[in-house]
Amino acid sequence: MAILVTGGTGYIGSHTVVELLHKNEEVVVVDNFINSSSEVVDKIKKITGKEFKFYEVDILDKEKLQKVFEENHITEVIHFAGLKAVGESVAKPLEYYNNNITGTLVLLQVMREYDCKKIIFSSSATVYGDQGVPKYVETMGRGKTTNPYGTTKAMIEKILEDLYVSDNTWGIVLLRYFNPVGAHESGLIGDNPNGIPNNLMPYVQKVAAGRLPELSIYGNDYPTKDGTGVRDFIHVVDLAKGHINAIEKLEKDKTGVYVYNLGTGIGYSVLDIVNTFEKVNGVKVPYKIAPRRAGDLAELYADPTKAKEELGWVAEKNLEDMCRDSWNFAKTN
Ligand code: NAD
Ligand code: UD1
């Protein structure tokens, strides 16, 4: 009996595979390396001292995916595989809809064929859109998404809800991640985006390493404590552990559709990140104030109460851990 992890050599997937192996779960990973590398497989084995099966498979390839289910008794799927760059999704909507939506449809068809009906899906806080208040709670509906990437997340949530309506023997958990940062304490795995990063922490890392001259802080005139944007940054290891709790939930309750925010519930500003990163790592992060970035909200963070009450999960790592572990990974990679 194995747990299939799609996209398991990616940033969040690799940390989740580590946690699953620590729990002695049997794990099967598929990834096509479109945004990760084969080295991660060995790194996960090095961190855990455990073995797992890896298949280089594109989830769009139904026959290859069927073979994975044929060769393994898969009882649950954690589905990370997807494209995630917001800007790129605006330029390449067809590629994003095809990979994320069609990929998920193929996966669900194969799961149904093999009577595997438990899935945990990587959703995002982006599905809330602009709710007009900073604290996001699951009882708020999905809002208006602002880019094709976000739309794929909202659409896949809806597809999974419709699937459950058609067949209530499915067990489905939708996890809405806030802003994952940090890396495994070993420094072996972490977030390693290609090219110039869009997200804050990878950008800060490159500036600290001297590979980019300075950070542009997008706006210091927001109605927040210091004028810069506020987000719910969550350590990737805490996030990974949330998937273990979600698996336990499905093993206990078996069927239903459950949605949870995975965040700390604390909002930190862009300047908090810069200042903490400099302090804990003893490095400089030169920055300039730039105009606001189109589409950004002033402030958003999770209400993580539901995950605490129903999953027994809370984020344990603090901002210093996030900044220290991000740098520990960045300086060796
Ligand atoms: P990532 O790009 O590091 O990992 C995704 C993995 O999926 C990569 O290894 C990639 O090679 C693989 N992949 C993509 N398409 C595939 C396909 N068709 N077949 C097989 N493998 C495929 O991204 P991540 O940050 O680890 O994100 C994991 C999931 O969480 C994604 O679905 C992402 O949209 C979602 N998410 C991420 C964030 C974030 O900030 N990182 C926030 C919210 C939600
Ligand atoms: C973005 C995506 C979201 C995705 C998340 C993680 C949008 C609208 N949202 O969230 O869908 O799940 O990334 O991949 O794109 N900032 C700077 N300078 C920088 C980079 C960022 O000041 O160089 C600021 C931003 O203005 C924002 C904060 O840092 O206030 C966080 O930005 P970012 O890391 O890009 O995440 P989000 O925009 O919250």
Tab-separated table of C-alpha atoms and ligand atoms in Angstrom:
chain	number	residue	atom	x	y	z
A	1	MET	CA	0.000	0.000	0.000
A	2	ALA	CA	1.707	3.146	-1.207
A	3	ILE	CA	1.130	6.893	-1.367
A	4	LEU	CA	1.699	8.357	-4.828
A	5	VAL	CA	3.248	11.840	-4.837
A	6	THR	CA	2.978	13.666	-8.166
A	7	GLY	CA	5.512	16.453	-8.578
A	8	GLY	CA	7.454	14.875	-5.729
A	9	THR	CA	10.861	16.234	-6.748
A	10	GLY	CA	9.590	19.827	-6.710
A	11	TYR	CA	9.966	22.303	-3.873
A	12	ILE	CA	7.012	21.378	-1.647
A	13	GLY	CA	6.753	17.802	-2.944
A	14	SER	CA	10.337	16.904	-2.002
A	15	HIS	CA	9.885	18.172	1.562
A	16	THR	CA	6.633	16.222	1.828
A	17	VAL	CA	8.276	13.008	0.578
A	18	VAL	CA	10.912	13.471	3.312
A	19	GLU	CA	8.189	13.726	5.971
A	20	LEU	CA	6.314	10.702	4.567
A	21	LEU	CA	9.503	8.615	4.617
A	22	HIS	CA	10.207	9.728	8.190
A	23	LYS	CA	6.770	8.287	9.007
A	24	ASN	CA	7.801	4.999	7.349
A	25	GLU	CA	5.176	5.362	4.621
A	26	GLU	CA	5.712	3.539	1.335
A	27	VAL	CA	6.106	6.286	-1.251
A	28	VAL	CA	6.007	6.314	-5.041
A	29	VAL	CA	6.998	9.535	-6.797
A	30	VAL	CA	6.280	10.675	-10.346
A	31	ASP	CA	7.732	13.830	-11.902
A	32	ASN	CA	8.702	14.885	-15.428
A	33	PHE	CA	11.424	17.298	-14.176
A	34	ILE	CA	9.892	20.245	-16.012
A	35	ASN	CA	10.729	22.320	-12.930
A	36	SER	CA	13.021	20.101	-10.872
A	37	SER	CA	15.971	17.784	-11.320
A	38	SER	CA	16.791	14.103	-10.914
A	39	GLU	CA	19.395	14.975	-8.241
A	40	VAL	CA	16.534	15.606	-5.816
A	41	VAL	CA	15.726	11.878	-5.767
A	42	ASP	CA	19.150	11.061	-4.319
A	43	LYS	CA	19.051	14.038	-1.984
A	44	ILE	CA	15.777	12.830	-0.452
A	45	LYS	CA	17.325	9.377	0.019
A	46	LYS	CA	20.389	10.968	1.617
A	47	ILE	CA	18.305	13.018	4.069
A	48	THR	CA	16.071	10.131	5.115
A	49	GLY	CA	18.290	7.081	4.626
A	50	LYS	CA	15.204	5.474	3.062
A	51	GLU	CA	14.312	4.153	-0.364
A	52	PHE	CA	11.307	4.956	-2.534
A	53	LYS	CA	10.263	4.252	-6.101
A	54	PHE	CA	10.658	7.034	-8.649
A	55	TYR	CA	9.129	7.194	-12.139
A	56	GLU	CA	10.002	9.884	-14.687
A	57	VAL	CA	6.458	10.326	-15.947
A	58	ASP	CA	4.436	13.220	-17.304
A	59	ILE	CA	0.985	13.006	-15.724
A	60	LEU	CA	-0.483	13.858	-19.132
A	61	ASP	CA	0.780	10.462	-20.331
A	62	LYS	CA	-2.102	8.197	-19.353
A	63	GLU	CA	-0.455	4.926	-20.338
A	64	LYS	CA	2.662	5.574	-18.293
A	65	LEU	CA	0.557	6.656	-15.327
A	66	GLN	CA	-1.527	3.472	-15.630
A	67	LYS	CA	1.699	1.478	-15.505
A	68	VAL	CA	2.606	3.168	-12.206
A	69	PHE	CA	-0.759	2.131	-10.751
A	70	GLU	CA	-0.395	-1.349	-12.263
A	71	GLU	CA	2.979	-1.898	-10.613
A	72	ASN	CA	2.088	-0.449	-7.200
A	73	HIS	CA	-0.876	-0.690	-4.847
A	74	ILE	CA	-1.603	3.008	-4.546
A	75	THR	CA	-4.165	3.943	-1.926
A	76	GLU	CA	-3.739	7.741	-1.745
A	77	VAL	CA	-2.387	10.471	-3.994
A	78	ILE	CA	-0.801	13.776	-3.008
A	79	HIS	CA	-1.009	15.874	-6.146
A	80	PHE	CA	1.644	18.600	-6.460
A	81	ALA	CA	2.446	18.297	-10.184
A	82	GLY	CA	1.622	21.556	-11.909
A	83	LEU	CA	3.074	24.711	-13.366
A	84	LYS	CA	3.099	27.597	-10.886
A	85	ALA	CA	4.611	30.789	-12.296
A	86	VAL	CA	1.958	33.498	-12.253
A	87	GLY	CA	3.545	35.739	-14.913
A	88	GLU	CA	4.333	32.845	-17.241
A	89	SER	CA	0.726	31.653	-16.962
A	90	VAL	CA	-0.456	34.992	-18.368
A	91	ALA	CA	1.880	34.553	-21.355
A	92	LYS	CA	1.148	30.831	-21.844
A	93	PRO	CA	-2.446	30.177	-20.759
A	94	LEU	CA	-2.945	27.151	-23.021
A	95	GLU	CA	0.154	25.437	-21.635
A	96	TYR	CA	-1.000	26.141	-18.071
A	97	TYR	CA	-4.584	24.964	-18.593
A	98	ASN	CA	-3.355	21.873	-20.413
A	99	ASN	CA	-0.712	20.877	-17.893
A	100	ASN	CA	-2.619	21.691	-14.718
A	101	ILE	CA	-6.219	20.902	-15.689
A	102	THR	CA	-5.773	18.121	-18.264
A	103	GLY	CA	-2.982	16.630	-16.144
A	104	THR	CA	-5.327	16.481	-13.141
A	105	LEU	CA	-8.156	14.998	-15.256
A	106	VAL	CA	-5.873	12.245	-16.554
A	107	LEU	CA	-4.698	11.522	-13.017
A	108	LEU	CA	-8.266	11.343	-11.685
A	109	GLN	CA	-9.350	9.027	-14.516
A	110	VAL	CA	-6.482	6.652	-13.800
A	111	MET	CA	-7.175	6.797	-10.055
A	112	ARG	CA	-10.822	5.892	-10.651
A	113	GLU	CA	-9.806	3.059	-12.958
A	114	TYR	CA	-7.682	1.568	-10.166
A	115	ASP	CA	-10.267	2.324	-7.477
A	116	CYS	CA	-7.931	4.733	-5.696
A	117	LYS	CA	-10.221	7.493	-4.454
A	118	LYS	CA	-8.247	9.515	-1.923
A	119	ILE	CA	-6.515	12.678	-3.065
A	120	ILE	CA	-4.866	15.684	-1.468
A	121	PHE	CA	-4.611	18.632	-3.825
A	122	SER	CA	-2.165	21.560	-3.674
A	123	SER	CA	-4.383	24.585	-3.912
A	124	SER	CA	-3.479	28.156	-3.109
A	125	ALA	CA	-4.679	31.180	-1.172
A	126	THR	CA	-4.909	32.775	-4.594
A	127	VAL	CA	-8.347	31.125	-5.067
A	128	TYR	CA	-9.800	33.560	-2.503
A	129	GLY	CA	-9.076	36.551	-4.740
A	130	ASP	CA	-9.572	39.918	-3.041
A	131	GLN	CA	-11.939	39.425	-0.098
A	132	GLY	CA	-11.676	43.031	1.109
A	133	VAL	CA	-10.370	41.915	4.517
A	134	PRO	CA	-6.855	40.647	5.290
A	135	LYS	CA	-7.718	37.444	7.169
A	136	TYR	CA	-8.843	34.586	4.939
A	137	VAL	CA	-11.059	31.854	6.306
A	138	GLU	CA	-12.354	28.772	4.493
A	139	THR	CA	-16.000	29.856	4.823
A	140	MET	CA	-15.288	32.670	2.355
A	141	GLY	CA	-16.134	31.615	-1.174
A	142	ARG	CA	-13.627	31.356	-3.964
A	143	GLY	CA	-13.118	34.855	-5.330
A	144	LYS	CA	-12.155	36.239	-8.693
A	145	THR	CA	-8.764	34.896	-9.767
A	146	THR	CA	-6.453	37.312	-11.536
A	147	ASN	CA	-4.296	35.050	-13.720
A	148	PRO	CA	-4.525	31.658	-15.501
A	149	TYR	CA	-2.404	29.958	-12.825
A	150	GLY	CA	-4.862	30.968	-10.107
A	151	THR	CA	-7.776	30.032	-12.340
A	152	THR	CA	-6.403	26.497	-12.754
A	153	LYS	CA	-6.372	26.137	-8.958
A	154	ALA	CA	-9.972	27.368	-8.626
A	155	MET	CA	-11.110	25.146	-11.504
A	156	ILE	CA	-9.427	22.032	-10.118
A	157	GLU	CA	-11.053	22.652	-6.710
A	158	LYS	CA	-14.420	22.805	-8.488
A	159	ILE	CA	-13.692	19.674	-10.557
A	160	LEU	CA	-12.883	17.768	-7.365
A	161	GLU	CA	-16.062	19.011	-5.673
A	162	ASP	CA	-18.120	17.915	-8.705
A	163	LEU	CA	-16.392	14.539	-8.676
A	164	TYR	CA	-17.440	14.022	-5.068
A	165	VAL	CA	-21.051	14.977	-5.876
A	166	SER	CA	-21.052	12.278	-8.574
A	167	ASP	CA	-19.463	9.639	-6.340
A	168	ASN	CA	-19.374	10.159	-2.588
A	169	THR	CA	-16.884	7.353	-2.026
A	170	TRP	CA	-14.070	9.818	-2.843
A	171	GLY	CA	-12.039	11.405	-0.050
A	172	ILE	CA	-10.670	14.795	-1.107
A	173	VAL	CA	-8.598	17.372	0.765
A	174	LEU	CA	-7.973	20.799	-0.761
A	175	LEU	CA	-5.022	22.481	0.920
A	176	ARG	CA	-4.768	26.215	0.344
A	177	TYR	CA	-1.152	27.182	0.873
A	178	PHE	CA	-0.205	30.732	1.805
A	179	ASN	CA	3.411	31.812	1.050
A	180	PRO	CA	5.818	28.877	1.403
A	181	VAL	CA	9.455	29.801	2.115
A	182	GLY	CA	12.463	28.211	3.816
A	183	ALA	CA	14.118	24.884	3.131
A	184	HIS	CA	15.037	21.607	4.782
A	185	GLU	CA	17.594	22.160	7.545
A	186	SER	CA	20.079	19.884	5.734
A	187	GLY	CA	20.391	22.547	3.012
A	188	LEU	CA	20.058	19.764	0.421
A	189	ILE	CA	16.587	20.609	-0.900
A	190	GLY	CA	14.813	23.950	-1.273
A	191	ASP	CA	13.278	26.399	-3.711
A	192	ASN	CA	15.501	26.904	-6.736
A	193	PRO	CA	13.580	28.806	-9.419
A	194	ASN	CA	15.192	29.245	-12.835
A	195	GLY	CA	16.129	32.736	-13.972
A	196	ILE	CA	15.135	35.926	-12.170
A	197	PRO	CA	12.697	35.036	-9.383
A	198	ASN	CA	9.270	36.639	-9.087
A	199	ASN	CA	8.639	35.709	-5.489
A	200	LEU	CA	10.096	37.639	-2.591
A	201	MET	CA	12.251	35.104	-0.705
A	202	PRO	CA	14.096	33.653	-3.736
A	203	TYR	CA	14.795	37.231	-4.830
A	204	VAL	CA	16.121	38.177	-1.389
A	205	GLN	CA	18.380	35.082	-1.469
A	206	LYS	CA	19.881	36.083	-4.829
A	207	VAL	CA	20.492	39.655	-3.676
A	208	ALA	CA	22.147	38.421	-0.460
A	209	ALA	CA	24.358	36.122	-2.561
A	210	GLY	CA	25.399	39.087	-4.724
A	211	ARG	CA	23.870	37.587	-7.844
A	212	LEU	CA	21.360	40.417	-8.196
A	213	PRO	CA	22.264	43.993	-7.220
A	214	GLU	CA	19.259	44.962	-5.110
A	215	LEU	CA	15.711	44.066	-4.164
A	216	SER	CA	12.860	46.231	-5.435
A	217	ILE	CA	10.257	46.567	-2.706
A	218	TYR	CA	6.987	46.972	-4.549
A	219	GLY	CA	5.351	49.844	-2.690
A	220	ASN	CA	5.821	51.368	0.767
A	221	ASP	CA	2.547	53.266	0.831
A	222	TYR	CA	0.137	50.412	1.587
A	223	PRO	CA	-2.109	50.793	4.635
A	224	THR	CA	0.030	48.306	6.600
A	225	LYS	CA	2.237	48.679	9.696
A	226	ASP	CA	5.280	49.858	7.705
A	227	GLY	CA	3.687	50.567	4.317
A	228	THR	CA	5.028	47.413	2.617
A	229	GLY	CA	2.946	44.376	1.622
A	230	VAL	CA	2.042	41.848	4.308
A	231	ARG	CA	1.823	38.073	3.688
A	232	ASP	CA	1.540	34.833	5.628
A	233	PHE	CA	4.961	33.250	5.100
A	234	ILE	CA	5.060	29.615	6.125
A	235	HIS	CA	8.078	27.332	6.485
A	236	VAL	CA	7.989	24.599	3.836
A	237	VAL	CA	8.693	21.891	6.430
A	238	ASP	CA	5.605	22.948	8.414
A	239	LEU	CA	3.647	22.938	5.167
A	240	ALA	CA	4.935	19.457	4.289
A	241	LYS	CA	3.874	18.167	7.701
A	242	GLY	CA	0.346	19.443	7.036
A	243	HIS	CA	0.088	16.802	4.298
A	244	ILE	CA	0.788	14.046	6.833
A	245	ASN	CA	-2.130	15.324	8.915
A	246	ALA	CA	-4.306	15.453	5.786
A	247	ILE	CA	-3.431	11.819	4.959
A	248	GLU	CA	-4.354	10.827	8.520
A	249	LYS	CA	-7.660	12.680	8.129
A	250	LEU	CA	-8.488	10.705	4.962
A	251	GLU	CA	-7.457	7.438	6.584
A	252	LYS	CA	-9.826	8.203	9.491
A	253	ASP	CA	-12.819	9.832	7.796
A	254	LYS	CA	-12.349	8.143	4.427
A	255	THR	CA	-14.808	10.170	2.319
A	256	GLY	CA	-15.856	13.808	1.857
A	257	VAL	CA	-14.407	17.061	0.546
A	258	TYR	CA	-12.397	19.039	3.072
A	259	VAL	CA	-10.717	22.404	2.579
A	260	TYR	CA	-7.996	23.833	4.820
A	261	ASN	CA	-5.803	26.897	4.901
A	262	LEU	CA	-2.172	26.093	5.579
A	263	GLY	CA	-0.643	29.249	6.972
A	264	THR	CA	0.721	30.520	10.276
A	265	GLY	CA	-2.015	33.085	10.824
A	266	ILE	CA	0.668	35.777	11.208
A	267	GLY	CA	1.228	38.510	8.660
A	268	TYR	CA	4.809	39.702	8.113
A	269	SER	CA	5.747	42.623	5.911
A	270	VAL	CA	8.320	42.727	3.129
A	271	LEU	CA	10.514	44.852	5.412
A	272	ASP	CA	10.142	42.281	8.227
A	273	ILE	CA	11.556	39.692	5.827
A	274	VAL	CA	14.475	41.893	4.760
A	275	ASN	CA	15.354	42.916	8.322
A	276	THR	CA	15.071	39.404	9.772
A	277	PHE	CA	17.034	37.896	6.870
A	278	GLU	CA	19.861	40.387	7.446
A	279	LYS	CA	19.838	39.885	11.218
A	280	VAL	CA	19.822	36.077	11.442
A	281	ASN	CA	22.213	35.521	8.548
A	282	GLY	CA	24.608	38.430	9.056
A	283	VAL	CA	24.291	39.506	5.417
A	284	LYS	CA	23.174	42.661	3.628
A	285	VAL	CA	20.099	42.852	1.419
A	286	PRO	CA	20.289	46.209	-0.394
A	287	TYR	CA	16.901	47.424	-1.530
A	288	LYS	CA	15.103	50.304	-3.195
A	289	ILE	CA	11.468	51.303	-3.008
A	290	ALA	CA	9.744	50.718	-6.353
A	291	PRO	CA	6.170	51.313	-7.530
A	292	ARG	CA	3.463	48.865	-6.460
A	293	ARG	CA	3.256	45.646	-8.504
A	294	ALA	CA	0.020	45.331	-10.480
A	295	GLY	CA	-2.433	42.894	-8.918
A	296	ASP	CA	-0.826	42.844	-5.444
A	297	LEU	CA	-2.985	43.131	-2.358
A	298	ALA	CA	-1.856	45.160	0.659
A	299	GLU	CA	-2.227	42.464	3.276
A	300	LEU	CA	-3.386	38.867	3.505
A	301	TYR	CA	-2.916	36.030	5.951
A	302	ALA	CA	-4.632	32.813	6.904
A	303	ASP	CA	-7.069	31.968	9.604
A	304	PRO	CA	-5.517	28.543	10.350
A	305	THR	CA	-8.084	27.569	13.032
A	306	LYS	CA	-9.826	24.902	10.974
A	307	ALA	CA	-6.592	23.015	10.233
A	308	LYS	CA	-5.760	23.152	13.945
A	309	GLU	CA	-9.168	21.903	15.059
A	310	GLU	CA	-9.788	19.238	12.399
A	311	LEU	CA	-6.286	18.149	11.409
A	312	GLY	CA	-4.465	18.858	14.664
A	313	TRP	CA	-1.907	20.806	12.623
A	314	VAL	CA	-0.201	24.083	13.507
A	315	ALA	CA	2.848	25.733	11.983
A	316	GLU	CA	5.735	25.594	14.455
A	317	LYS	CA	8.606	27.416	12.788
A	318	ASN	CA	9.075	31.170	13.050
A	319	LEU	CA	10.295	33.881	10.701
A	320	GLU	CA	13.893	33.481	11.885
A	321	ASP	CA	13.806	29.759	11.018
A	322	MET	CA	12.394	30.604	7.573
A	323	CYS	CA	15.108	33.181	6.834
A	324	ARG	CA	17.943	31.070	8.250
A	325	ASP	CA	16.954	27.908	6.360
A	326	SER	CA	16.338	29.788	3.099
A	327	TRP	CA	19.855	31.208	3.252
A	328	ASN	CA	21.404	27.911	4.336
A	329	PHE	CA	20.006	26.337	1.149
A	330	ALA	CA	20.750	29.301	-1.119
A	331	LYS	CA	24.404	29.718	-0.153
A	332	THR	CA	25.239	26.093	-0.990
A	333	ASN	CA	23.155	25.877	-4.148
B	1	NAD	P1	7.504	23.058	-8.113
B	1	NAD	O1	7.479	23.577	-9.514
B	1	NAD	O2	8.782	23.128	-7.379
B	1	NAD	O3	6.998	21.541	-8.103
B	1	NAD	C1	6.067	21.041	-9.017
B	1	NAD	C2	6.652	19.748	-9.589
B	1	NAD	O4	5.717	19.204	-10.530
B	1	NAD	C3	7.962	19.987	-10.339
B	1	NAD	O5	8.946	19.074	-9.879
B	1	NAD	C4	7.608	19.723	-11.800
B	1	NAD	O6	8.696	19.182	-12.509
B	1	NAD	C5	6.438	18.762	-11.668
B	1	NAD	N1	5.494	18.769	-12.789
B	1	NAD	C6	4.863	19.819	-13.353
B	1	NAD	N2	4.062	19.413	-14.343
B	1	NAD	C7	4.163	18.052	-14.396
B	1	NAD	C8	3.576	17.056	-15.215
B	1	NAD	N3	2.733	17.342	-16.205
B	1	NAD	N4	3.892	15.761	-14.976
B	1	NAD	C9	4.759	15.413	-13.984
B	1	NAD	N5	5.354	16.331	-13.188
B	1	NAD	C10	5.059	17.633	-13.392
B	1	NAD	O7	6.348	23.798	-7.320
B	1	NAD	P2	6.033	23.795	-5.762
B	1	NAD	O8	6.336	25.137	-5.245
B	1	NAD	O9	6.629	22.619	-5.119
B	1	NAD	O10	4.462	23.659	-5.826
B	1	NAD	C11	3.824	22.399	-5.723
B	1	NAD	C12	2.327	22.592	-5.914
B	1	NAD	O11	1.856	23.508	-4.947
B	1	NAD	C13	1.974	23.187	-7.281
B	1	NAD	O12	0.766	22.610	-7.714
B	1	NAD	C14	1.776	24.644	-6.970
B	1	NAD	O13	0.913	25.273	-7.876
B	1	NAD	C15	1.177	24.579	-5.578
B	1	NAD	N6	1.386	25.817	-4.825
B	1	NAD	C16	2.644	26.322	-4.671
B	1	NAD	C17	2.827	27.507	-3.983
B	1	NAD	C18	4.210	28.105	-3.833
B	1	NAD	O14	4.318	29.263	-3.505
B	1	NAD	N7	5.292	27.358	-4.047
B	1	NAD	C19	1.739	28.171	-3.426
B	1	NAD	C20	0.475	27.620	-3.556
B	1	NAD	C21	0.303	26.431	-4.262
B	2	UD1	C1	2.297	35.110	-5.440
B	2	UD1	C2	1.104	34.713	-6.286
B	2	UD1	C3	0.417	33.522	-5.688
B	2	UD1	C4	1.407	32.399	-5.460
B	2	UD1	C5	2.541	32.913	-4.585
B	2	UD1	C6	3.600	31.890	-4.331
B	2	UD1	C7	0.190	36.736	-7.318
B	2	UD1	C8	-0.929	37.712	-7.336
B	2	UD1	N1	0.150	35.813	-6.353
B	2	UD1	O1	1.855	35.549	-4.173
B	2	UD1	O2	-0.597	33.080	-6.568
B	2	UD1	O3	0.755	31.301	-4.818
B	2	UD1	O4	3.164	34.026	-5.246
B	2	UD1	O5	4.159	31.441	-5.521
B	2	UD1	O6	1.100	36.781	-8.116
B	2	UD1	N2	7.664	41.612	-3.358
B	2	UD1	C9	8.556	42.651	-3.453
B	2	UD1	N3	9.630	42.512	-4.281
B	2	UD1	C10	9.851	41.385	-5.012
B	2	UD1	C11	8.934	40.321	-4.910
B	2	UD1	C12	7.833	40.465	-4.075
B	2	UD1	O7	8.399	43.682	-2.815
B	2	UD1	O8	10.850	41.326	-5.769
B	2	UD1	C13	6.501	41.731	-2.439
B	2	UD1	C14	5.169	41.675	-3.125
B	2	UD1	O9	4.769	42.932	-3.566
B	2	UD1	C15	4.293	41.105	-2.017
B	2	UD1	C16	5.244	40.204	-1.211
B	2	UD1	O10	6.559	40.654	-1.548
B	2	UD1	O11	3.846	42.133	-1.174
B	2	UD1	C17	5.124	38.730	-1.553
B	2	UD1	O12	5.225	38.561	-2.950
B	2	UD1	P1	5.386	37.112	-3.618
B	2	UD1	O13	6.460	36.354	-2.959
B	2	UD1	O14	5.493	37.317	-5.099
B	2	UD1	O15	4.019	36.357	-3.267
B	2	UD1	P2	2.497	36.809	-3.496
B	2	UD1	O16	2.417	37.954	-4.395
B	2	UD1	O17	1.874	36.926	-2.155
